[in-house]
XYZ file of C-alpha atoms in Angstrom:
698
model
C 0.000 0.000 0.000
C 1.528 3.323 -0.626
C 1.510 5.760 2.181
C 0.509 9.281 1.454
C 1.778 12.073 3.570
C -0.211 15.056 4.479
C -1.709 16.990 1.743
C -0.131 20.261 1.466
C -3.228 21.972 2.645
C -3.102 20.771 6.162
C 0.578 20.526 6.468
C 0.991 24.048 5.524
C -1.745 25.901 7.052
C -4.926 25.150 5.257
C -7.432 22.727 6.615
C -6.814 19.356 5.036
C -4.188 16.639 5.102
C -2.708 13.587 3.547
C 0.093 11.011 3.368
C 0.811 7.967 1.341
C 2.055 4.543 2.097
C 2.972 1.461 0.107
C -0.017 3.021 -1.016
C -0.973 4.622 2.181
C -1.649 8.220 2.862
C -0.605 9.374 6.273
C -1.484 12.489 8.085
C 1.111 14.878 9.277
C -1.114 17.751 10.059
C 0.008 20.780 11.936
C -1.582 21.156 15.312
C -2.919 24.184 17.055
C -3.772 24.578 20.705
C -6.456 27.147 20.024
C -8.632 25.222 17.598
C -12.253 24.504 18.323
C -12.151 20.760 18.827
C -15.538 19.920 20.285
C -18.186 17.932 18.508
C -21.029 17.832 20.988
C -19.536 16.512 24.225
C -16.701 14.774 22.376
C -13.247 16.337 22.792
C -11.004 15.731 19.789
C -7.795 17.044 21.365
C -6.622 15.152 24.432
C -3.135 16.461 25.284
C 0.081 17.882 23.871
C 3.669 17.063 24.831
C 7.086 17.442 23.198
C 6.399 17.773 19.447
C 3.248 15.649 19.626
C -0.461 16.170 20.091
C -2.862 13.374 20.944
C -6.272 13.396 19.291
C -9.344 11.163 19.369
C -11.688 10.189 16.564
C -15.292 9.096 16.584
C -16.735 6.067 14.796
C -20.098 7.278 13.464
C -22.522 4.557 12.464
C -21.014 1.836 14.634
C -23.966 1.541 17.004
C -26.373 1.069 14.099
C -24.477 -1.914 12.670
C -26.010 -5.387 12.981
C -24.668 -7.471 15.873
C -22.889 -9.881 13.515
C -20.895 -7.090 11.879
C -19.973 -5.669 15.272
C -18.772 -9.113 16.309
C -16.670 -9.355 13.138
C -15.154 -5.941 13.825
C -14.354 -6.991 17.401
C -12.444 -10.093 16.290
C -10.507 -8.082 13.694
C -9.811 -5.434 16.366
C -8.277 -8.078 18.648
C -6.301 -9.582 15.768
C -4.843 -6.181 14.910
C -3.749 -5.362 18.451
C -2.289 -8.835 18.958
C 0.587 -7.885 16.642
C 1.557 -4.781 18.641
C 4.801 -6.269 19.996
C 5.976 -7.038 16.460
C 6.293 -3.415 15.350
C 8.349 -2.544 18.422
C 10.777 -5.382 17.745
C 10.965 -4.592 14.045
C 11.845 -0.973 14.736
C 14.812 -1.859 16.990
C 15.894 -5.087 18.660
C 15.989 -3.553 22.180
C 12.631 -1.760 21.930
C 10.530 -4.345 23.753
C 12.928 -4.337 26.687
C 12.913 -0.537 26.806
C 9.112 -0.373 26.589
C 8.656 -2.910 29.361
C 11.118 -1.001 31.501
C 9.098 2.179 31.046
C 5.884 0.303 31.835
C 7.397 -1.075 35.042
C 8.652 2.328 36.192
C 5.726 4.479 35.097
C 3.456 4.106 38.185
C 6.221 5.117 40.606
C 7.206 7.990 38.354
C 3.628 9.275 38.389
C 3.774 9.457 42.176
C 6.862 11.651 41.879
C 4.906 14.060 39.662
C 2.790 15.111 42.620
C 5.438 17.393 44.052
C 8.750 17.437 45.845
C 12.292 17.627 44.550
C 11.746 14.883 41.956
C 8.767 16.452 40.184
C 10.802 18.068 37.393
C 12.679 14.863 36.604
C 9.440 12.890 36.807
C 7.806 15.161 34.237
C 10.716 14.625 31.854
C 10.525 10.854 32.285
C 6.759 10.986 31.687
C 7.239 12.810 28.392
C 9.934 10.372 27.270
C 7.722 7.364 27.990
C 4.894 8.861 25.951
C 7.243 9.638 23.071
C 8.446 6.025 23.002
C 4.866 4.758 23.023
C 3.914 7.157 20.254
C 6.821 6.078 18.042
C 6.619 2.342 18.810
C 10.180 2.542 20.020
C 13.064 4.825 20.918
C 13.405 6.426 17.479
C 11.234 9.314 16.345
C 8.318 8.032 14.288
C 9.024 10.469 11.445
C 12.682 11.508 11.466
C 13.729 8.042 12.818
C 16.424 9.737 14.893
C 17.004 8.441 18.395
C 14.993 10.261 21.036
C 16.912 10.964 24.255
C 15.262 11.440 27.659
C 15.591 14.842 29.287
C 15.630 13.215 32.725
C 19.027 12.255 34.106
C 20.504 8.737 34.079
C 20.731 8.998 37.872
C 16.991 9.617 38.189
C 16.307 6.699 35.871
C 18.645 4.452 37.859
C 16.864 5.450 41.070
C 13.525 4.383 39.631
C 14.999 1.055 38.519
C 16.598 0.283 41.875
C 13.407 1.189 43.741
C 11.283 -1.085 41.548
C 10.343 -4.662 42.331
C 12.882 -6.650 40.325
C 10.111 -9.047 39.272
C 8.500 -6.254 37.262
C 11.682 -5.455 35.318
C 12.440 -7.148 31.966
C 15.524 -8.949 33.254
C 17.239 -11.620 31.215
C 17.785 -15.055 32.820
C 20.198 -14.803 35.784
C 20.642 -11.054 35.208
C 20.989 -8.811 38.255
C 19.472 -5.345 38.511
C 22.943 -3.795 38.305
C 23.725 -5.780 35.166
C 20.380 -4.767 33.721
C 21.111 -1.096 34.409
C 24.532 -1.359 32.805
C 22.958 -2.804 29.677
C 19.833 -0.658 29.356
C 21.293 2.778 30.245
C 23.395 3.315 27.085
C 20.569 1.918 24.946
C 18.348 4.719 26.261
C 20.771 7.561 27.021
C 23.815 7.258 24.731
C 23.211 9.289 21.542
C 25.821 7.238 19.656
C 24.089 3.907 20.273
C 21.571 3.227 17.475
C 21.520 6.892 16.471
C 19.253 6.394 13.471
C 16.586 3.794 12.841
C 16.543 4.285 9.049
C 19.488 5.982 7.386
C 19.126 7.106 3.772
C 22.312 9.164 3.464
C 23.905 8.735 0.055
C 27.236 6.936 0.180
C 26.707 5.238 3.545
C 26.194 1.529 4.139
C 22.464 1.860 4.733
C 22.233 -1.337 6.769
C 25.235 -0.869 9.019
C 24.171 2.701 9.819
C 20.500 1.856 10.455
C 19.186 0.448 13.746
C 16.079 -1.146 12.241
C 15.791 -4.810 13.210
C 15.341 -6.173 9.695
C 18.965 -7.251 9.265
C 21.687 -8.441 11.610
C 25.376 -8.736 10.799
C 24.649 -8.040 7.133
C 26.084 -5.277 4.964
C 24.173 -3.469 2.252
C 26.319 -5.036 -0.460
C 25.740 -8.541 0.941
C 21.967 -8.055 1.111
C 21.762 -6.656 -2.399
C 23.870 -9.519 -3.760
C 21.698 -12.042 -1.881
C 18.542 -10.877 -3.656
C 20.197 -10.218 -6.997
C 20.862 -13.974 -7.216
C 17.267 -14.856 -6.359
C 15.180 -12.361 -8.285
C 14.325 -13.080 -11.906
C 13.535 -9.746 -13.547
C 11.718 -11.551 -16.323
C 9.279 -13.114 -13.879
C 5.930 -11.473 -14.622
C 4.458 -12.457 -11.245
C 7.304 -12.162 -8.733
C 6.769 -12.742 -5.043
C 7.633 -9.872 -2.680
C 11.106 -11.123 -1.785
C 12.089 -10.521 1.818
C 8.743 -8.988 2.760
C 8.147 -11.132 5.865
C 11.563 -12.085 7.186
C 14.707 -10.901 8.898
C 17.962 -11.403 6.962
C 20.754 -12.747 9.181
C 23.976 -14.739 9.042
C 23.799 -18.257 10.390
C 26.496 -20.009 12.408
C 28.276 -20.912 9.190
C 28.375 -17.265 8.094
C 25.811 -17.785 5.345
C 22.876 -15.464 4.776
C 19.418 -16.799 5.559
C 15.935 -15.435 6.117
C 14.193 -15.856 9.465
C 10.571 -15.935 8.316
C 7.825 -14.263 10.375
C 5.151 -16.922 10.731
C 3.288 -18.991 13.316
C 6.149 -21.506 13.363
C 8.939 -18.974 12.912
C 10.015 -15.595 14.213
C 7.217 -13.727 16.047
C 5.329 -17.016 16.353
C 3.553 -16.323 19.703
C 2.059 -13.035 18.463
C 1.195 -14.420 15.035
C -0.574 -17.415 16.603
C -2.764 -15.000 18.560
C -3.505 -13.030 15.375
C -4.545 -16.324 13.759
C -6.715 -17.175 16.777
C -8.800 -14.031 16.299
C -8.870 -14.267 12.507
C -10.251 -17.789 12.778
C -13.041 -16.485 15.013
C -13.748 -13.845 12.391
C -14.211 -16.559 9.751
C -17.397 -17.697 11.464
C -19.086 -14.291 11.075
C -17.887 -13.122 7.667
C -20.359 -11.242 5.480
C -19.620 -12.752 2.064
C -17.972 -15.782 0.509
C -15.281 -13.484 -0.937
C -14.477 -12.057 2.478
C -14.248 -15.554 3.961
C -11.940 -16.647 1.158
C -9.639 -13.671 1.732
C -9.421 -14.205 5.498
C -8.800 -17.917 4.963
C -5.862 -17.077 2.695
C -4.517 -14.595 5.251
C -4.636 -17.246 7.972
C -2.845 -19.724 5.711
C -0.181 -17.128 4.965
C 0.424 -16.449 8.649
C 0.656 -20.175 9.358
C 3.159 -20.910 6.586
C 4.924 -17.634 5.856
C 4.567 -18.413 2.135
C 4.844 -15.290 0.001
C 2.966 -17.061 -2.792
C 0.078 -17.455 -0.377
C 0.446 -13.757 0.465
C -0.106 -12.961 -3.199
C -3.126 -15.264 -3.281
C -4.520 -13.468 -0.238
C -4.070 -10.064 -1.867
C -5.858 -11.196 -5.009
C -8.747 -12.555 -2.938
C -8.816 -9.373 -0.847
C -9.056 -7.183 -3.958
C -11.991 -9.269 -5.189
C -13.927 -8.711 -1.959
C -15.735 -5.519 -2.929
C -19.207 -6.115 -1.509
C -18.443 -6.557 2.197
C -19.168 -3.577 4.404
C -16.407 -4.489 6.873
C -12.792 -4.555 5.738
C -9.365 -5.075 7.275
C -5.727 -4.480 6.453
C -3.562 -6.847 8.464
C -0.048 -7.982 7.695
C 3.476 -6.931 6.871
C 2.597 -4.125 4.494
C 4.871 -1.106 4.094
C 8.615 -1.163 3.397
C 9.471 2.426 4.360
C 11.419 1.326 7.431
C 13.725 -0.946 5.460
C 16.519 1.163 3.949
C 16.563 -1.255 0.997
C 12.786 -1.474 0.610
C 12.351 -5.250 0.989
C 11.008 -5.888 4.507
C 7.632 -4.644 5.671
C 6.365 -3.356 8.999
C 3.386 -4.922 10.727
C 0.162 -2.926 10.676
C -3.594 -3.276 10.845
C -6.531 -1.028 9.966
C -10.070 -2.238 10.770
C -12.959 -0.363 9.170
C -16.375 -0.348 7.565
C -17.561 1.466 4.463
C -19.047 4.983 4.593
C -21.603 4.517 1.836
C -22.542 8.173 1.368
C -19.018 9.613 1.418
C -17.829 6.896 -0.980
C -19.683 8.562 -3.858
C -16.949 11.231 -4.278
C -13.986 8.899 -4.390
C -15.885 6.341 -6.505
C -16.571 8.998 -9.121
C -12.817 9.415 -9.551
C -12.121 5.691 -9.605
C -14.760 5.121 -12.258
C -12.841 7.449 -14.603
C -9.416 5.890 -14.015
C -8.953 4.937 -17.668
C -9.778 8.475 -18.813
C -7.187 9.910 -16.446
C -4.605 7.390 -17.663
C -5.334 8.075 -21.331
C -5.089 11.857 -20.886
C -1.987 11.884 -18.710
C 1.221 13.657 -19.725
C 3.254 10.445 -19.439
C 4.661 8.815 -22.567
C 2.262 6.541 -24.485
C 4.438 3.468 -23.970
C 4.273 3.997 -20.206
C 0.474 4.157 -20.031
C -1.723 1.251 -19.046
C -3.955 0.227 -21.914
C -6.471 -1.298 -19.542
C -6.721 0.064 -16.003
C -8.545 -2.672 -14.096
C -10.298 -3.189 -10.823
C -9.829 0.036 -8.884
C -12.239 -0.153 -5.963
C -12.464 3.290 -4.367
C -14.267 4.043 -1.119
C -14.337 6.165 2.002
C -14.080 4.135 5.191
C -14.922 4.691 8.834
C -11.939 3.557 10.862
C -12.623 1.496 13.977
C -9.090 0.678 15.140
C -5.514 1.017 13.904
C -2.520 -0.887 15.179
C 1.160 -1.547 14.579
C 2.779 0.858 12.151
C -0.606 2.545 11.561
C -0.910 3.850 15.144
C -0.783 6.162 17.003
C 0.380 8.130 13.929
C -2.108 7.134 11.280
C -2.584 7.109 7.526
C -5.485 9.023 6.015
C -5.441 7.204 2.702
C -4.608 3.663 1.654
C -4.068 1.999 -1.711
C -3.268 -1.718 -1.780
C -1.905 -4.192 -2.663
C 1.642 -3.095 -3.357
C 2.645 -5.795 -5.838
C 2.721 -4.127 -9.255
C 1.624 -7.230 -11.170
C -1.372 -7.828 -8.909
C -2.472 -4.222 -9.325
C -2.127 -4.450 -13.094
C -3.889 -7.793 -13.466
C -6.405 -7.857 -10.621
C -6.780 -4.233 -9.528
C -6.499 -2.498 -6.186
C -8.467 -0.990 -3.345
C -8.117 2.710 -2.683
C -9.593 4.228 0.445
C -9.870 7.510 2.262
C -10.093 7.216 6.057
C -13.047 9.568 6.386
C -13.436 9.864 10.157
C -9.668 10.241 10.619
C -9.627 13.130 8.151
C -12.624 14.646 9.923
C -10.815 14.519 13.269
C -7.747 16.217 11.811
C -9.884 18.914 10.226
C -11.627 19.589 13.553
C -8.343 19.724 15.444
C -6.756 22.073 12.917
C -9.736 24.277 12.186
C -7.981 27.506 13.217
C -4.304 26.739 12.709
C -2.036 29.742 13.070
C 0.151 28.333 10.301
C -2.063 29.790 7.614
C -1.952 33.339 8.960
C 1.793 33.141 9.533
C 2.941 31.629 6.246
C 0.330 32.516 3.594
C 1.219 35.736 1.787
C -2.131 37.189 0.746
C -5.703 37.438 1.915
C -6.723 35.662 -1.293
C -4.613 32.634 -0.354
C -6.029 32.518 3.145
C -9.595 32.889 1.904
C -9.153 30.098 -0.648
C -7.603 27.841 1.959
C -10.397 28.380 4.460
C -13.105 27.944 1.860
C -11.661 25.109 -0.220
C -8.680 23.666 1.675
C -10.507 20.728 3.224
C -12.031 19.651 -0.097
C -8.740 20.257 -1.915
C -6.915 17.987 0.515
C -9.494 15.230 0.220
C -9.408 15.363 -3.566
C -5.611 15.301 -3.548
C -5.693 12.261 -1.276
C -8.330 10.562 -3.424
C -6.471 11.113 -6.680
C -3.055 10.347 -5.195
C -4.339 6.971 -4.039
C -6.932 6.066 -6.671
C -5.343 7.196 -9.931
C -1.833 8.176 -8.815
C -0.409 4.923 -7.528
C -2.520 2.971 -10.011
C -1.186 4.808 -13.067
C 1.658 3.929 -15.391
C 3.482 0.671 -15.971
C 7.025 -0.644 -15.708
C 8.699 -1.781 -18.913
C 9.012 -5.565 -19.357
C 12.181 -7.007 -17.822
C 13.052 -3.866 -15.857
C 12.219 -5.180 -12.403
C 10.474 -3.601 -9.433
C 11.378 -0.113 -8.224
C 12.981 -1.434 -5.034
C 15.381 -3.341 -7.299
C 16.038 -0.522 -9.769
C 15.616 2.758 -7.873
C 16.691 1.277 -4.528
C 16.705 3.776 -1.647
C 15.086 6.449 -3.851
C 12.115 4.273 -4.836
C 9.690 5.472 -2.149
C 10.326 9.180 -2.698
C 9.994 8.817 -6.469
C 6.771 6.818 -6.138
C 5.214 9.319 -3.743
C 6.216 12.169 -6.036
C 4.705 10.392 -9.018
C 1.379 9.885 -7.239
C 1.365 13.465 -5.934
C 1.964 14.793 -9.430
C -0.949 12.860 -10.891
C -3.198 14.537 -8.333
C -1.656 17.979 -8.801
C -1.877 17.796 -12.584
C -5.557 16.840 -12.617
C -6.853 19.054 -9.803
C -7.610 21.998 -12.174
C -8.954 19.768 -14.944
C -12.573 20.447 -16.052
C -13.115 16.685 -15.799
C -13.457 17.023 -12.021
C -16.317 19.469 -12.428
C -17.845 17.265 -15.106
C -18.003 14.255 -12.752
C -19.320 16.428 -9.939
C -16.538 16.263 -7.354
C -15.705 19.976 -7.451
C -17.359 23.172 -8.628
C -14.585 25.772 -8.544
C -11.133 26.215 -10.055
C -10.134 27.784 -6.741
C -10.027 24.300 -5.214
C -6.942 23.541 -7.302
C -5.413 26.914 -6.504
C -5.856 26.260 -2.791
C -3.975 22.970 -3.105
C -1.260 24.488 -5.286
C -0.738 27.281 -2.752
C -0.486 24.849 0.122
C 1.684 22.305 -1.665
C 4.295 24.843 -2.745
C 4.232 26.584 0.611
C 4.790 23.256 2.283
C 7.414 21.789 0.003
C 9.500 24.950 -0.113
C 9.075 26.161 3.446
C 6.789 24.954 6.173
C 7.602 21.254 6.202
C 11.023 22.376 7.426
C 9.401 22.750 10.853
C 9.878 18.993 11.170
C 13.664 19.239 10.972
C 16.212 20.238 13.582
C 18.726 23.017 12.748
C 21.455 21.762 10.444
C 19.564 18.691 9.242
C 18.861 17.800 5.648
C 15.757 15.973 4.415
C 15.781 12.172 4.697
C 12.152 11.017 5.120
C 10.665 9.839 1.818
C 7.484 11.944 1.838
C 9.366 15.107 2.755
C 11.930 14.424 0.034
C 9.102 13.919 -2.417
C 7.367 17.203 -1.585
C 10.571 19.243 -1.572
C 11.746 17.649 -4.805
C 8.489 18.439 -6.587
C 8.244 21.982 -5.201
C 11.880 22.909 -5.839
C 11.891 21.399 -9.315
C 8.910 23.421 -10.514
C 10.282 26.511 -8.756
C 13.647 26.194 -10.501
C 12.236 25.229 -13.904
C 9.692 28.049 -13.756
C 12.156 30.812 -12.890
C 12.492 32.015 -16.477
C 8.766 32.778 -16.615
C 8.544 33.740 -12.936
C 5.916 31.043 -12.388
C 6.710 30.759 -8.676
C 8.770 33.151 -6.616
C 10.040 33.522 -3.082
C 9.263 37.026 -1.896
C 10.249 39.018 1.181
C 7.715 41.103 3.041
C 8.358 42.757 6.388
C 11.450 40.610 6.836
C 9.582 37.355 6.243
C 9.816 34.935 3.328
C 6.706 33.811 1.453
C 5.889 31.691 -1.592
C 3.883 33.341 -4.352
C 2.452 31.591 -7.405
C 2.197 33.987 -10.330
C 0.906 31.652 -13.035
C -1.219 28.670 -12.012
C -1.655 27.429 -15.595
C 2.080 27.292 -16.255
C 2.575 25.655 -12.870
C 0.190 22.906 -13.904
C 2.226 22.452 -17.076
C 5.393 22.061 -15.016
C 3.707 19.469 -12.823
C 2.814 17.591 -16.008
C 6.408 17.723 -17.275
C 7.801 16.365 -14.030
C 5.145 13.650 -13.939
C 6.262 12.528 -17.385
C 9.863 12.318 -16.203
C 9.119 10.492 -12.956
C 7.063 7.918 -14.838
C 9.921 7.472 -17.316
C 12.351 6.986 -14.439
C 9.993 4.429 -12.895
C 9.175 2.610 -16.119
C 12.789 2.364 -17.259
C 14.322 1.839 -13.811
C 16.651 4.828 -14.276
C 18.534 4.848 -10.966
C 20.933 7.641 -11.967
C 18.088 9.998 -12.870
C 16.191 9.125 -9.677
C 19.251 9.816 -7.553
C 19.917 13.117 -9.311
C 16.330 14.304 -8.862
C 16.173 13.488 -5.161
C 19.687 14.561 -4.233
C 19.510 17.787 -6.280
C 16.029 18.942 -5.283
C 14.813 16.828 -2.378
C 17.600 16.643 0.198
C 19.500 19.869 0.753
C 18.030 22.522 3.038
C 18.587 26.296 2.879
C 19.755 26.694 6.469
C 19.051 30.437 6.641
C 15.470 29.880 5.469
C 15.140 26.940 7.842
C 16.195 29.107 10.777
C 13.646 31.745 9.823
C 10.848 29.183 9.480
C 11.648 27.651 12.866
C 11.646 31.057 14.566
C 8.269 31.981 13.078
C 6.835 28.564 13.841
C 7.964 28.537 17.466
C 5.776 31.516 18.271
C 2.639 29.585 17.247
C 2.895 26.916 19.967
C 1.980 24.220 17.460
C 2.852 20.536 17.750
C 4.037 19.433 14.285
C 2.961 15.806 14.712
C -0.373 14.308 15.713
C -1.675 10.858 16.495
C -4.632 9.149 18.084
C -5.849 7.458 21.195
C -7.710 4.456 19.810
C -11.356 3.598 20.514
C -11.978 0.499 22.629
C -14.337 -2.328 21.662
C -15.956 -4.150 24.593
C -17.924 -7.339 23.896
C -21.134 -8.284 25.692
C -20.931 -12.003 26.444
C -23.729 -14.536 26.995
C -22.866 -18.204 27.587
C -19.430 -17.625 26.121
C -20.764 -16.007 22.952
C -20.525 -12.394 21.789
C -24.040 -10.956 21.648
C -23.150 -7.281 21.209
C -20.141 -4.979 21.144
C -19.941 -1.576 22.795
C -17.708 1.252 21.642
C -15.776 3.340 24.187
C -13.586 6.408 23.687
C -10.615 6.458 26.108
C -9.178 9.859 26.982
C -5.819 8.991 28.594
C -2.984 8.059 26.210
C -0.623 6.705 28.866
C -3.358 4.606 30.437
C -4.172 3.053 27.056
C -0.514 2.256 26.422
C -0.202 0.580 29.823
C -3.372 -1.430 29.184
C -2.036 -2.542 25.808
C 1.241 -3.509 27.465
C -0.574 -5.780 29.895
C -2.974 -7.382 27.426
C -0.950 -7.670 24.226
C 2.567 -8.393 25.521
C 2.969 -11.653 23.602
C 6.631 -11.778 22.580
C 9.838 -12.251 24.597
C 12.218 -9.316 25.044
C 14.385 -10.631 22.211
C 13.169 -12.576 19.179
């Protein structure tokens, strides 16, 4: 699934958002502490700490569902959460031990918050614990840089020594002092596992990344391992490496440790299977039952051929109201793009809201035929795009607490071409972001003119939704790779994700002003496109820099994509002054002078990115990203950070998840109630107790 990152609108001050993954759109909306966040008695904003703000979302329509569908959702909910330990371990091999340490120490630390000489240190520890929970580990969920506690090692050691040793995640025969000696540098030393995912050109991306997808393996060894196994002429290749860890055995030979019921992560996967098998008994359609049966078989065997069979069956299940994403899906956290992170999204269809996104999906062939990409790179027959808006019930693994807002799956190119794909907009998640960001100070601070601000407030939310829809529905589904070229992870390597996200963004940007959108009834004004263009350029050239620390360059794929697109059109349009950076009252702003020519530039870049993708042109991909997507103007960055700091905005947001509570009668589920927790830490501690299914080390 491709993950979409925030639509420019929300990211940069207007009122919408977006992100994309495998084919997944994720939200990176800017937060404001002054927004009106009430919907009746429901409070959207829960709390804010560090660079994070915790939100809540509602699940409208759940109570009206038939009991059988509620029961199905409950089983899928439990299956999703049962894999929670996996994402921690995937992100870093010591994460589970760190998390369990924080869980053991948290109650005593809360007592220290009540006053006395330890209150300041206790507050710092509290924030660190929440940051680790938010990021599913000790590395920042977005930058992937190691997060260091502000509390002192001495305070931490005091908490450990005061704790009941039975509550600490000690290894066999390990003393508390030995435990402290081992865990302290893992948490406090900035040089230990400094980066979860390193994408710096020229570095050994595996040796410099802390992600737990490889062990004792260099980048060159891993690439050679798969080069021998992958047949580029195979028209239906499996997703090599998707569900395994690559290690060296005792003989020094490379081998894959497969994630399955009988392999690595077995205890958690067996529990996922347990709940999926319960779900089989209450499926809505034969197609849904077939898909879940294939998913269970895949988890039992670890067979990637069965994974493909599951994805094909899942795509064919278009009539069920309830749907689920569950598995090893996105490869963003593997520097080489092979191994996927665990995630789950449980949902049901929003029938009314689906009409907008379906209207776009129904015209997929028209959009492909009229694209700016070369004729030989166009699909002659765009098949099976199922587009819908969903109401999210629960997200887990890599999808929570930071969540996507759009999803397009499956990721396998040949399955998408032959069998189609599902493209969804997470409607209630988008609604929660819009409510939380309804009066963001970003717009007033960084938009140059009243016209921009007016357009953003009037059309920003719709512009963001349309961008998300088109990015997912027709963006990721467009174009084709030339025969014998191989997949993008093989050809474009570490630049594949940024190029793919840019390609999908550009499809949306190119078509936003097209009269076709008015013809099919999804928009009524050309100002919708202008609102998105304003926000996208403002974001790619300036305001997304709020996510970086001084001196840093851009490494995250979605940020590279947005900066690459924005800087490319800025540079290529200089001759005609299409876009300019202007100074007013000592502040820098982005001004678009010619929206029509800007659209033309988007079309030109789309043509080139599709060529790069279709032909597997690694050199061109590297040049585009490194030239336009990586380097940061440090003087501009400093200015942006200074202006942003005054707004008291948290740049990242995520969610406290709803809770499903079954009503039982004689051991059977007769109904399911929906609850909305308000305390993030309490939910994390509850999850730690209920879903702690794996050992400290796997």
